[in-house]
Coordinates of C-alpha atoms in Angstrom, one line a residue:
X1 CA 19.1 -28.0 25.9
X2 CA 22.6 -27.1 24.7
X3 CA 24.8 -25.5 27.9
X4 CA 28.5 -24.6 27.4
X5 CA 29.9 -22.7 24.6
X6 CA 26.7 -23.1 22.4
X7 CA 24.7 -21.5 25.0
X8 CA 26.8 -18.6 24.6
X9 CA 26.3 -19.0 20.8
X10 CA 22.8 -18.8 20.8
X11 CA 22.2 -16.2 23.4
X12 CA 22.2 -12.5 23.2
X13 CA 24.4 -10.7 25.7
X14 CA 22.8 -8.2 27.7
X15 CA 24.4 -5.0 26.2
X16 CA 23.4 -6.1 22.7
X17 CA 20.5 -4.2 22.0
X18 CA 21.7 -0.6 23.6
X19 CA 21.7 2.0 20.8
X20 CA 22.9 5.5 20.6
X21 CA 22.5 8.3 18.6
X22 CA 20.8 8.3 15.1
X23 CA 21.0 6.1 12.0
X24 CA 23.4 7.9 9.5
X25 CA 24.6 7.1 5.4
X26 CA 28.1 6.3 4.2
X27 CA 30.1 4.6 1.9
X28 CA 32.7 2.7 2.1
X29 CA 33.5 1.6 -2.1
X30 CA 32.7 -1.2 -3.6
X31 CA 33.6 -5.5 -3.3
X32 CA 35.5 -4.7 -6.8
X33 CA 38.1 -2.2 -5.3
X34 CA 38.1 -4.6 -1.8
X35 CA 35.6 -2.2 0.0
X36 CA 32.1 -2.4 1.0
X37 CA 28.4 -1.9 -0.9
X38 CA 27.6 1.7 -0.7
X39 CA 24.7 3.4 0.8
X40 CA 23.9 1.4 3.7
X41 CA 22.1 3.2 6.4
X42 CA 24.2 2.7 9.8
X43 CA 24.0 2.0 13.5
X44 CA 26.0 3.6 16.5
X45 CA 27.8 1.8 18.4
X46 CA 26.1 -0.4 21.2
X47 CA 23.3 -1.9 18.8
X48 CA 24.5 -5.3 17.8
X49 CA 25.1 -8.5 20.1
X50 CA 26.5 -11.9 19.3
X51 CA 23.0 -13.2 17.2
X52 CA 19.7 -13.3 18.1
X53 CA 17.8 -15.8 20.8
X54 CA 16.5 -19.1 18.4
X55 CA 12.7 -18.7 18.5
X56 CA 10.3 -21.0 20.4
X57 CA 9.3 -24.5 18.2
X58 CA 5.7 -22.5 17.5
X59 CA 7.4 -19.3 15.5
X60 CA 9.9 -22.0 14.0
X61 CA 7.2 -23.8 12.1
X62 CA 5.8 -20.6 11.1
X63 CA 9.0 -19.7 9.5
X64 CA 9.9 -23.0 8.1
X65 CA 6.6 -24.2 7.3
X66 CA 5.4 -27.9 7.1
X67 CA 8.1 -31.1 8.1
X68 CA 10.0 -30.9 4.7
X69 CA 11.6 -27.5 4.7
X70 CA 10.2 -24.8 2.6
X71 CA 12.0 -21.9 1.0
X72 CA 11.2 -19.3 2.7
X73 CA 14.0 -20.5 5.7
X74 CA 17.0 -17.9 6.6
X75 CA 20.0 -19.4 5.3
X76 CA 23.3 -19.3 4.2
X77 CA 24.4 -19.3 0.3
X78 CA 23.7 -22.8 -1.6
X79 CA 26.9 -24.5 -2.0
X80 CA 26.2 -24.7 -6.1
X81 CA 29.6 -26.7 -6.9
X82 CA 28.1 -29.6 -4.3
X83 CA 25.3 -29.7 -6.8
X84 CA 26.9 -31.6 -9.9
X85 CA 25.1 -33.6 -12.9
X86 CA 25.6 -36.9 -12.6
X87 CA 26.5 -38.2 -16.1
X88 CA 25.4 -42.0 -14.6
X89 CA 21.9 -43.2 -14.5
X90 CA 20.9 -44.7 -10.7
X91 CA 20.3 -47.9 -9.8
X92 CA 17.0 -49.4 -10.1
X93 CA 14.8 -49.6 -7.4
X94 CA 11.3 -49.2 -6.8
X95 CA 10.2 -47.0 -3.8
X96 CA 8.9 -48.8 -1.1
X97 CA 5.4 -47.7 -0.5
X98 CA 5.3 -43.8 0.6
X99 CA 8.4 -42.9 -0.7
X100 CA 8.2 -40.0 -3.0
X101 CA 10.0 -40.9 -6.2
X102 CA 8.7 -37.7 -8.2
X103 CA 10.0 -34.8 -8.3
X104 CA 13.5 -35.8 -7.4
X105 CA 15.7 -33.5 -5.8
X106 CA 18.9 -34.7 -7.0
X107 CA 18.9 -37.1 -10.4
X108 CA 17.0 -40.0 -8.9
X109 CA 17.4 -39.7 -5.8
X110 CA 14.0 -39.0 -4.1
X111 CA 13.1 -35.8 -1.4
X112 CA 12.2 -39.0 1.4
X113 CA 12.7 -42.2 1.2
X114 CA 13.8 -45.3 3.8
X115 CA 16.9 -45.6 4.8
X116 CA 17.7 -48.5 3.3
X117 CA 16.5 -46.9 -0.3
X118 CA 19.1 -44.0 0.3
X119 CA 21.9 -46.3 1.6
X120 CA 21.6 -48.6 -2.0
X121 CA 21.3 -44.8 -4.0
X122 CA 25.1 -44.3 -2.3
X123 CA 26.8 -47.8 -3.5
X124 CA 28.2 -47.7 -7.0
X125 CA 27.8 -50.4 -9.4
X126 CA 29.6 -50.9 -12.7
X127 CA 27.4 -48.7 -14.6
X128 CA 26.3 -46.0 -12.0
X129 CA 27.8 -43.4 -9.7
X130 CA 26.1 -41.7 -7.4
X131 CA 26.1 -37.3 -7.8
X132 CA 28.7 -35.6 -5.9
X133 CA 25.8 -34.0 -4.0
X134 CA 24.6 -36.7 -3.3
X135 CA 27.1 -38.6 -1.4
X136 CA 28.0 -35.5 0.9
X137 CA 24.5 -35.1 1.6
X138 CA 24.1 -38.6 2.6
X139 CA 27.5 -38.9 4.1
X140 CA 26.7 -35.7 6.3
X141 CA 22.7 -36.5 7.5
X142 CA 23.4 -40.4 7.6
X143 CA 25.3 -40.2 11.1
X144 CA 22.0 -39.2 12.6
X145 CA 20.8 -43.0 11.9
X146 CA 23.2 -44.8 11.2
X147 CA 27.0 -44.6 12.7
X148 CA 29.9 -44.4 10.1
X149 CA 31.2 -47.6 11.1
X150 CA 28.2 -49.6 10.4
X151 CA 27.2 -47.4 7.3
X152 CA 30.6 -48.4 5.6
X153 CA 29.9 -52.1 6.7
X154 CA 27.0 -51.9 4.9
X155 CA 28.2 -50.6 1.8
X156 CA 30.8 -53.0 1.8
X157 CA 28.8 -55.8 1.9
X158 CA 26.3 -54.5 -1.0
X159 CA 29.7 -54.1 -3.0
X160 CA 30.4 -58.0 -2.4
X161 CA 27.1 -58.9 -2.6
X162 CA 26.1 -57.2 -5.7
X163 CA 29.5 -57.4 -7.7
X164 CA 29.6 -61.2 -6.9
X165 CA 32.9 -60.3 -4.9
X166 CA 32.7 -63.9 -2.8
X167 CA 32.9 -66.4 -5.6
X168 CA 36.1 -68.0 -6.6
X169 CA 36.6 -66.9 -10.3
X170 CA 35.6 -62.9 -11.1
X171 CA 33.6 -61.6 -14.0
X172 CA 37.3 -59.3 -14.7
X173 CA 35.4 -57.3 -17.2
X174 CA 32.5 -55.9 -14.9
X175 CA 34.8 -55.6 -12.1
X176 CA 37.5 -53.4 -14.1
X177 CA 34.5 -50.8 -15.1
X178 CA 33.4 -51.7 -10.7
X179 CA 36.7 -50.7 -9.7
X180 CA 37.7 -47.1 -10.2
X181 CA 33.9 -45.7 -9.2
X182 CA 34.2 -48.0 -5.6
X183 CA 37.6 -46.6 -5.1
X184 CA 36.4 -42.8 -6.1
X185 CA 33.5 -43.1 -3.3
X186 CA 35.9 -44.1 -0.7
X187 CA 38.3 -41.2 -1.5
X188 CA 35.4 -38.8 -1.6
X189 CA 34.7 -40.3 1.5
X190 CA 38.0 -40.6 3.3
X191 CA 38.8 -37.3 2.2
X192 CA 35.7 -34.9 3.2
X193 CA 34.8 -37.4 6.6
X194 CA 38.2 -38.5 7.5
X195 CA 37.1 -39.0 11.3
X196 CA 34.5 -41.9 10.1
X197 CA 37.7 -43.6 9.5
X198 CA 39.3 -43.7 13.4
X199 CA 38.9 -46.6 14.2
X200 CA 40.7 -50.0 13.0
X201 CA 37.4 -51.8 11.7
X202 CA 37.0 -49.0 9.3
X203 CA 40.6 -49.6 7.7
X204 CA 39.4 -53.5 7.9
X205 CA 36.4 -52.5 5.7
X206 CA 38.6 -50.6 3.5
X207 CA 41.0 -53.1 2.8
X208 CA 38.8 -56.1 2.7
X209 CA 36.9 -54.7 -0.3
X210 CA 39.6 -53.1 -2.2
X211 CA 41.7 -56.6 -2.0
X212 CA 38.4 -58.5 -3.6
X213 CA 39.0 -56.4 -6.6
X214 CA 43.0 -56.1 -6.4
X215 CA 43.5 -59.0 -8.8
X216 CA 41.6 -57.7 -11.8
X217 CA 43.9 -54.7 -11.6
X218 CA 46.9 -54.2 -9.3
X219 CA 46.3 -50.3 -9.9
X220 CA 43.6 -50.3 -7.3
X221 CA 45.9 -51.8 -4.6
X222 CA 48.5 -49.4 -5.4
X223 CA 45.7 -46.8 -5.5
X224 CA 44.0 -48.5 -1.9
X225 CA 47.7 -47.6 -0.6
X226 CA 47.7 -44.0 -1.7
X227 CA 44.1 -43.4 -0.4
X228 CA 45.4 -44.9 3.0
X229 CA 48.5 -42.6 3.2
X230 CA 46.4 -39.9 3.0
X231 CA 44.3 -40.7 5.3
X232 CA 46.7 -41.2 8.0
X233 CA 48.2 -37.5 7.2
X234 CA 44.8 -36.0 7.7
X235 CA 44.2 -38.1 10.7
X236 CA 47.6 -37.1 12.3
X237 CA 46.5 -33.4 11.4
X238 CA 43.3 -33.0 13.1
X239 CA 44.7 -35.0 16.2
X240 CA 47.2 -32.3 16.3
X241 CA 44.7 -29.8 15.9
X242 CA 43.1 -29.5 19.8
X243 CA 45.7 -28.8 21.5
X244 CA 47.2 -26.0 19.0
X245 CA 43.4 -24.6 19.1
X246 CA 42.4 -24.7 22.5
X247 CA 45.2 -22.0 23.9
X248 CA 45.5 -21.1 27.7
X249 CA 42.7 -18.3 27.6
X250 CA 41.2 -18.4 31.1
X251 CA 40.2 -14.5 32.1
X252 CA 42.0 -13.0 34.9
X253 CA 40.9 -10.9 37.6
X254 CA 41.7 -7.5 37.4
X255 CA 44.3 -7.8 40.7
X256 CA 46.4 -9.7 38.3
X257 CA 46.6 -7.1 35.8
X258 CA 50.4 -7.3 34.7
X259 CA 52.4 -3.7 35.6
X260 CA 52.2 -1.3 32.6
X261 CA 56.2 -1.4 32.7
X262 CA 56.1 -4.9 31.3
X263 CA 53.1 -5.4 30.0
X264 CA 52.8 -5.6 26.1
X265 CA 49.7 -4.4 24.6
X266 CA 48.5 -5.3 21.6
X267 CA 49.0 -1.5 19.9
X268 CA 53.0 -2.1 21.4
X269 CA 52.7 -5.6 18.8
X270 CA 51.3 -4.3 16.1
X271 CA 50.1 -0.4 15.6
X272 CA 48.7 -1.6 11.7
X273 CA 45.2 -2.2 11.6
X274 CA 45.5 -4.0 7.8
X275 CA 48.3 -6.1 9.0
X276 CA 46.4 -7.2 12.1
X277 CA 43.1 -7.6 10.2
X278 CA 45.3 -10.1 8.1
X279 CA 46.6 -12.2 11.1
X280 CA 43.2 -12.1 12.6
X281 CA 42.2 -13.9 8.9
X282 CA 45.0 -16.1 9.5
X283 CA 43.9 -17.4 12.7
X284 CA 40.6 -17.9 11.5
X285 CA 41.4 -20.2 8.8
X286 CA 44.2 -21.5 11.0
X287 CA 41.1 -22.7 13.2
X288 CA 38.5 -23.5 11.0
X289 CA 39.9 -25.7 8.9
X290 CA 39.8 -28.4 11.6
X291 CA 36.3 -28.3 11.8
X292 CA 34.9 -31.3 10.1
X293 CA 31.3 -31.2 8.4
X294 CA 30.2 -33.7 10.3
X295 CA 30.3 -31.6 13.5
X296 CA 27.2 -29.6 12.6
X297 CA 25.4 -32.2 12.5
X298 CA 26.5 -34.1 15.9
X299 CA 26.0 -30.6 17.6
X300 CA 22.3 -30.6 17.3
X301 CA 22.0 -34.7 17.0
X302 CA 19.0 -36.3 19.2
X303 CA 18.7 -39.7 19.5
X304 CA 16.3 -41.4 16.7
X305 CA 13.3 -43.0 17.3
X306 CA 14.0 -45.9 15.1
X307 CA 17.6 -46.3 16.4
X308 CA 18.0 -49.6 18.8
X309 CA 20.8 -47.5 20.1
X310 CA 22.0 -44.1 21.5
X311 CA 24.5 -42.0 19.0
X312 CA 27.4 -40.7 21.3
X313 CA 28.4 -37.8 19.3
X314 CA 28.8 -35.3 22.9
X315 CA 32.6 -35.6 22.3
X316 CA 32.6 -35.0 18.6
X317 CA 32.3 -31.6 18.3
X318 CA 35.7 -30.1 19.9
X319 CA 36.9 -28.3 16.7
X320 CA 33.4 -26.1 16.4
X321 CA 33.3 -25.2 20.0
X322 CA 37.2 -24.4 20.5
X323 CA 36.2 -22.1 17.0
X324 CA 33.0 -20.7 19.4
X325 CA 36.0 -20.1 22.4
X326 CA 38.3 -18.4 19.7
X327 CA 35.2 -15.9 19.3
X328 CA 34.5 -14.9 23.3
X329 CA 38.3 -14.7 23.1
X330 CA 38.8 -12.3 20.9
X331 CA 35.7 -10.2 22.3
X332 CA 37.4 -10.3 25.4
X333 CA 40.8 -9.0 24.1
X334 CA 39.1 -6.2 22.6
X335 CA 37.6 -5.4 25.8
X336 CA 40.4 -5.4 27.9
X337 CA 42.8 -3.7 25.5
X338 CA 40.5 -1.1 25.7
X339 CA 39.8 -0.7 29.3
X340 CA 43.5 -1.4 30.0
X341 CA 44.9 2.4 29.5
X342 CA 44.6 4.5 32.4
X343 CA 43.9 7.7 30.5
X344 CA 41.1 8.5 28.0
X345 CA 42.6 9.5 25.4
X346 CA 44.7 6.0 25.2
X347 CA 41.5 4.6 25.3
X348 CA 40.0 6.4 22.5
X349 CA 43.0 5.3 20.0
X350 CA 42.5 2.0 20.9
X351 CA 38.6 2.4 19.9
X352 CA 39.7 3.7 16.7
X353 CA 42.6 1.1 16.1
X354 CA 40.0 -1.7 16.7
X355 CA 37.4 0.4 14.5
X356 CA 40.1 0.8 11.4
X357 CA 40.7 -3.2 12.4
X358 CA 37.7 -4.3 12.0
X359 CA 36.8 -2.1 8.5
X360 CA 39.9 -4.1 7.0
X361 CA 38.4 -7.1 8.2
X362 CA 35.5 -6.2 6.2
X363 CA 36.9 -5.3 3.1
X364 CA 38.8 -9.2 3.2
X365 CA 35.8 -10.7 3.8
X366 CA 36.7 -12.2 7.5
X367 CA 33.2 -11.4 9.4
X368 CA 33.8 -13.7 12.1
X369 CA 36.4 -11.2 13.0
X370 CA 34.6 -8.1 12.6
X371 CA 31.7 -9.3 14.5
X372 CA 34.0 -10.4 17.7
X373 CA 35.9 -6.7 17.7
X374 CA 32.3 -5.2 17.2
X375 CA 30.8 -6.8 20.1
X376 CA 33.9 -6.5 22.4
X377 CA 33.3 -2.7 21.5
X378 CA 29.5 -2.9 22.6
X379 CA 30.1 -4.9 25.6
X380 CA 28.9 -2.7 28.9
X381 CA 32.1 -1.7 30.4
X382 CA 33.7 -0.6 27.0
X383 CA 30.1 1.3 25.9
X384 CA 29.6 3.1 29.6
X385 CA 33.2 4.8 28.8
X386 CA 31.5 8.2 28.0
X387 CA 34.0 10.4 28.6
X388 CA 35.9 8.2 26.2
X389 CA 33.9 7.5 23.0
X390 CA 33.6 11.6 23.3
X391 CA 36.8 11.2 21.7
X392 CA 36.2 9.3 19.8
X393 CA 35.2 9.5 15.8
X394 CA 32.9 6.9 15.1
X395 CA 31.4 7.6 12.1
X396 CA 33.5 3.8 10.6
X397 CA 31.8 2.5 13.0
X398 CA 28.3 3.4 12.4
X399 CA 28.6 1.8 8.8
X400 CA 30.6 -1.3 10.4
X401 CA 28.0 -1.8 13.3
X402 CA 25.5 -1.5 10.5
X403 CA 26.6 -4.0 8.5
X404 CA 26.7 -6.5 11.3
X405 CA 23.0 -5.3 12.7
X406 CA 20.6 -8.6 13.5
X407 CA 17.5 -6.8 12.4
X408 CA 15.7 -8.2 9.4
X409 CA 17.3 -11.8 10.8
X410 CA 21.1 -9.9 10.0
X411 CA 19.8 -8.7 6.9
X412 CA 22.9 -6.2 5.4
X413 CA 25.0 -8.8 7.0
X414 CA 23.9 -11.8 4.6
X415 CA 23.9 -9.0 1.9
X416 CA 27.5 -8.3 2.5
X417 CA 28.1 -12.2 2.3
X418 CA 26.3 -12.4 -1.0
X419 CA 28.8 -9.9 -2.0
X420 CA 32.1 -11.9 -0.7
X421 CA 30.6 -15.0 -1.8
X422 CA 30.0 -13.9 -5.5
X423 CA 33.7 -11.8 -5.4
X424 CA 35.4 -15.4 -4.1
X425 CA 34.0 -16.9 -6.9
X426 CA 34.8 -15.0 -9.7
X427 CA 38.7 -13.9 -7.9
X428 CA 41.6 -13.1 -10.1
X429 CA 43.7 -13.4 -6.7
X430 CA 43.6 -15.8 -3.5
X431 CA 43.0 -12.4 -1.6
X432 CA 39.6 -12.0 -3.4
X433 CA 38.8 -15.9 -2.2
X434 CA 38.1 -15.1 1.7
X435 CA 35.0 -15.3 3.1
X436 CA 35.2 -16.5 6.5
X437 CA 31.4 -16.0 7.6
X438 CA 29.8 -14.6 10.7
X439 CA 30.1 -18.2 12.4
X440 CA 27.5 -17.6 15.3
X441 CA 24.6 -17.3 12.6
X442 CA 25.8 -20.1 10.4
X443 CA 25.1 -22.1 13.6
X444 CA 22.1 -20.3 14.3
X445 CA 20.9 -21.3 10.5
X446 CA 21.8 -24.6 11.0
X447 CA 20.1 -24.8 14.5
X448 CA 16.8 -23.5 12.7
X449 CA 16.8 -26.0 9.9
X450 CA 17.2 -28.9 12.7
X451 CA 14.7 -27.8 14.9
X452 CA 11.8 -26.2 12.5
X453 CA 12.5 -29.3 10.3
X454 CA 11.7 -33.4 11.1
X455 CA 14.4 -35.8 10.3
X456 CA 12.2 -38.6 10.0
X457 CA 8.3 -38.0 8.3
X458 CA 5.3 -39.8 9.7
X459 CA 5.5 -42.5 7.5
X460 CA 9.2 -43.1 8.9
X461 CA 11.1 -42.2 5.6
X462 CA 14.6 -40.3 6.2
X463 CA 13.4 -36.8 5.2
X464 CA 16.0 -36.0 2.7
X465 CA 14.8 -32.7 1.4
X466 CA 15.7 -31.4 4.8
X467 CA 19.1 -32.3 4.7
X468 CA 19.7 -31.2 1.3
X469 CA 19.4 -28.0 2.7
X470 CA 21.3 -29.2 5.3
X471 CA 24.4 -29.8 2.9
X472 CA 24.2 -26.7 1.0
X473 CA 24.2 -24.5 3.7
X474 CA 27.4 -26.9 5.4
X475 CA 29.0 -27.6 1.6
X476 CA 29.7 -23.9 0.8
X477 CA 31.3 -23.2 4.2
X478 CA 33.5 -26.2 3.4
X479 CA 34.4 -24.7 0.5
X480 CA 35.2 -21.1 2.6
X481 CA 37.6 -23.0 5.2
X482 CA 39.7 -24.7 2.2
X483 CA 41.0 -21.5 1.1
X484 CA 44.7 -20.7 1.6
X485 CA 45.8 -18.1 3.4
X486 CA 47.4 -15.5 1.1
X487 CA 49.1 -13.5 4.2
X488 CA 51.9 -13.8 5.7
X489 CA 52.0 -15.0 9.0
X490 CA 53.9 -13.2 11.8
X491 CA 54.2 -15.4 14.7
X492 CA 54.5 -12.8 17.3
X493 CA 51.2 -10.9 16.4
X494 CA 49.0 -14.4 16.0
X495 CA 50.8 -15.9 19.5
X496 CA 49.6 -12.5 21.2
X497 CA 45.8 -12.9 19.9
X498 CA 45.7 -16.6 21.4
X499 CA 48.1 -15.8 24.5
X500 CA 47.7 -12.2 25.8
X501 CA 46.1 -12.2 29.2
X502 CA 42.3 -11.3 28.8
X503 CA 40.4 -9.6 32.0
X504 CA 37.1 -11.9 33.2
X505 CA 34.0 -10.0 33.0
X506 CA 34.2 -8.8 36.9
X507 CA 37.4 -7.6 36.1
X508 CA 36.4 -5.6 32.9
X509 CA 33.6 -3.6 35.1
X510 CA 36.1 -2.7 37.7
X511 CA 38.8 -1.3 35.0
X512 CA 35.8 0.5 33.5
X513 CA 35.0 1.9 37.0
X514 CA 38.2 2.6 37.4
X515 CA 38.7 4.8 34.6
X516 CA 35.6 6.4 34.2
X517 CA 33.6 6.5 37.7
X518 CA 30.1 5.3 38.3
X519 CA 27.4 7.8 37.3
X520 CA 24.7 6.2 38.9
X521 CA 23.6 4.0 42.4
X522 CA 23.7 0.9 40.7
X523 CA 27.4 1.2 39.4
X524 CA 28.2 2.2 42.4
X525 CA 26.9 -0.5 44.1
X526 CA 28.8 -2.8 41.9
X527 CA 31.8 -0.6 41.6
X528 CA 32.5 -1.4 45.7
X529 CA 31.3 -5.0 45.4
X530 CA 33.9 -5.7 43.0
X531 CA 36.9 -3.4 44.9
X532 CA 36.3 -5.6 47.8
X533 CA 35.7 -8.9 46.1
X534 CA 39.0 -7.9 44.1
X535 CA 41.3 -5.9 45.3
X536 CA 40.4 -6.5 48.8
X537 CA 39.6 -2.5 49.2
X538 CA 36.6 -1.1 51.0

């Protein structure tokens, strides 16, 4: 069961599937000139939640078809760079029996195989390298078997063992064409899982191996050096990265709501919608690029049958779920700036602000964004305002809601993200390079292919196929989260989004009562529950 933040991920909120009004067709231009595909028939407000609830094991299997994962699974895009030639032929080695060495996925590298098999596939020798794809799909799906620390051990030791390492004199020749491919893994390696690398034995392992081969070549000391100092830099990074991520956003109650005399709302901080759309994309990437690859995978890990022992990976995954945090956030904050005004037609310009926000987050490609103001709009105390939507003109919206609408398993959404994918691609400027994805249904994706698919097949091989998909769908976010931010950053807008006070949901109903009375029993039940519970007032 997953409790907590991913809970919230993988739930629908209860005002997610209230509609209103009928579908209508817009236009909003074109990826080229930074708009969005034309035509698309749209949603009122109220009709989209978070993502849809994971469906039971039985409609998984259904979906995903037999243990090895079949094509017809919803996904993200393939991550097509991770998928390289490799100009090197593998090593020898016959599949044990019921490993399936036809068909290869990757250039001899077979879709299941022991673990063993796959670990040899990953260790270099002086006249093979393994495929890029290869060693970030292994890298990434291996942790569920094997930990880091004992994986590098390993592949240490085949290094020695194969490349005669231990004797006295060296064969210099085969080591000098050894060298430069052992060192290349490890800085593939250190670079994309720098977190494997925590831990003093790891920088033993490191060391121990590079220094075998340090005499044929001082280069690869000098180079060992480099690849360290990197390291450490990344390291110091992503230990820094917490407790700039994880802000003081606790909700308040609504008593504590700040006097309007001194309060600063977000309108007072910034009245642009593109210039907020742009810090909103800057603290996106500001967050996600401290997630590490390896944290999808230890957010769904289970322990393995053939382990001896228990992976501990329940403390590994801070980065993804303070991203998951930023999200409710920023739903919240949407929320209460709009429930915050006292009259109505305050209210209504805030709608519109956040609607004119959140169609410029489109147009840059940040739908993590887009999604959060869009369901801060359709939560239940901002869609009861009546009274105040009346105001308010929501034809953007409709396309925007559209866009983001889970039916058809978020269908014009991953249409959309086609489109920003392909535009990133082929940019002429960094601004064309954003795509910062609806993160929510990546999750959900990923939580599908781990649960519809078996790690391990009957026979006990290490389905790889599976994890393949695995990397592709993990590889091309990667890729997303690397990119530069091309705006610039204005402190005081990004410090409000993480710092402004947000209302708790209790607190969001009685602001919403407070503005626009109950129209019916119920809400007036609750309306005095919370008064009382509150603000102490009967």
């Amino acid at each position: 069961m997953l409790g907590g933040a991913w809970g919230r991920v993988l739930r629908t909120p209860p005002h997610a599937l209230r509609g209103r009004g009928k579908l209508r067709k817009t236009e909003l231009g074109s990826w080229g000139d930074g708009g969005a595909h034309p035509g698309a028939y749209l949603l009122p407000p109220g009709a989209v939640g978070e993502t849809e609830v994971p469906p039971s094991p039985g409609s998984l299997r259904r979906v995903l078809g037999s243990s090895a994962c079949q094509a017809g699974m919803p996904q993200t895009l393939s991550a097509s760079d991770m998928v390289t030639p490799g100009s090197l032929s593998p090593p020898t080695t016959e599949p044990t029996d019921g490993e399936q060495a036809g068909q290869p996925l990757l250039d001899g590298a077979p879709s299941s195989a022991s673990l063993e098999t796959l670990i040899q596939h990953l260790v270099p020798t002086a006249d093979y390298y393994p495929e890029k794809a290869y060693i970030f799909t292994f890298l990434l799906s291996s942790r569920l078997f094997i930990e880091p620390r004992e994986l590098l051990a390993r592949v240490c030791h085949l290094c020695i063992e194969q490349q005669q390492l231990d004797k006295p004199v060296l064969d210099k020749a085969r080591v000098r064409k050894f060298g430069p491919k052992l060192l290349q893994l490890l800085a593939e390696w250190t670079e994309t899982f720098p977190r494997d690398f925590q831990e003093e034995s790891t920088i033993g392992h490191l060391k121990d191996v590079v220094g075998r081969i340090a005499p044929c070549d001082e280069a690869y000391r000098k180079r060992m050096h480099q690849l360290l100092q990197a390291l450490h830099q990344k390291l110091a990074a992503l230990r820094q990265g917490p407790e700039g991520l994880v802000s003081a956003d606790k909700p308040i109650s609504y008593r504590t709501k700040p006097p309007a005399s001194i309060h600063r709302e977000l309108l007072g901080v910034c009245s642009d919608p593109y210039t907020l759309a742009q810090q909103l994309t800057h603290v996106e990437l500001e967050r996600l690029r401290h997630i590490g690859p390896e944290e999808f995978v230890q957010a769904f890990v289970n322990k393995d049958p053939l382990a001896s022992t228990k992976p501990c990976f329940s403390d590994k995954t801070s980065h993804l779920e303070a991203y998951v945090k930023w999200f409710n956030r920023l739903c919240y904050l949407v929320a209460t700036e709009i429930c915050m005004p006292a009259k109505k037609k305050q209210r209504a310009q805030v709608i519109e602000f956040f609607i004119d926000v959140a169609r410029e987050c489109f147009n840059i490609g940040n739908f993590n964004s887009l999604m959060a103001i869009i369901s801060g709009m359709n939560m239940s105390p901002v869609s009861r305002l009546k009274k105040t939507w009346a105001k308010v003109k929501t034809a953007k919206f409709f396309i925007l809601e559209h866009q983001m609408d889970p039916t058809g398993n978020f269908c014009n959404y991953r249409t959309a993200l086609r489109g920003a994918a392909h535009r990133s691609l082929t940019a002429h400027s960094s601004r064309e390079k954003i795509v910062i994805p609806f993160f929510s249904l990546l999750i959900k994706d990923i939580y599908f292919l781990n649960e519809g698919c078996a790690n391990r097949l009957p026979n006990g091989h290490v389905n790889f196929e599976k994890f393949l998909e695995l990397a592709k769908q993990v590889g091309e976010f990667i890729t997303w989260k690397q990119v530069e931010c091309p705006f610039e950053q204005d402190p005081s807008i990004t410090h409000y989004l993480s710092t402004a006070p947000i209302f708790s949901e209790d607190g969001l109903y009685l602001a919403s009562y407070e503005s626009e009375s109950p129209e019916n029993q119920t809400e007036k039940e609750r309306w005095k529950s919370l008064r009382s519970s509150i603000l102490g007032k009967t």
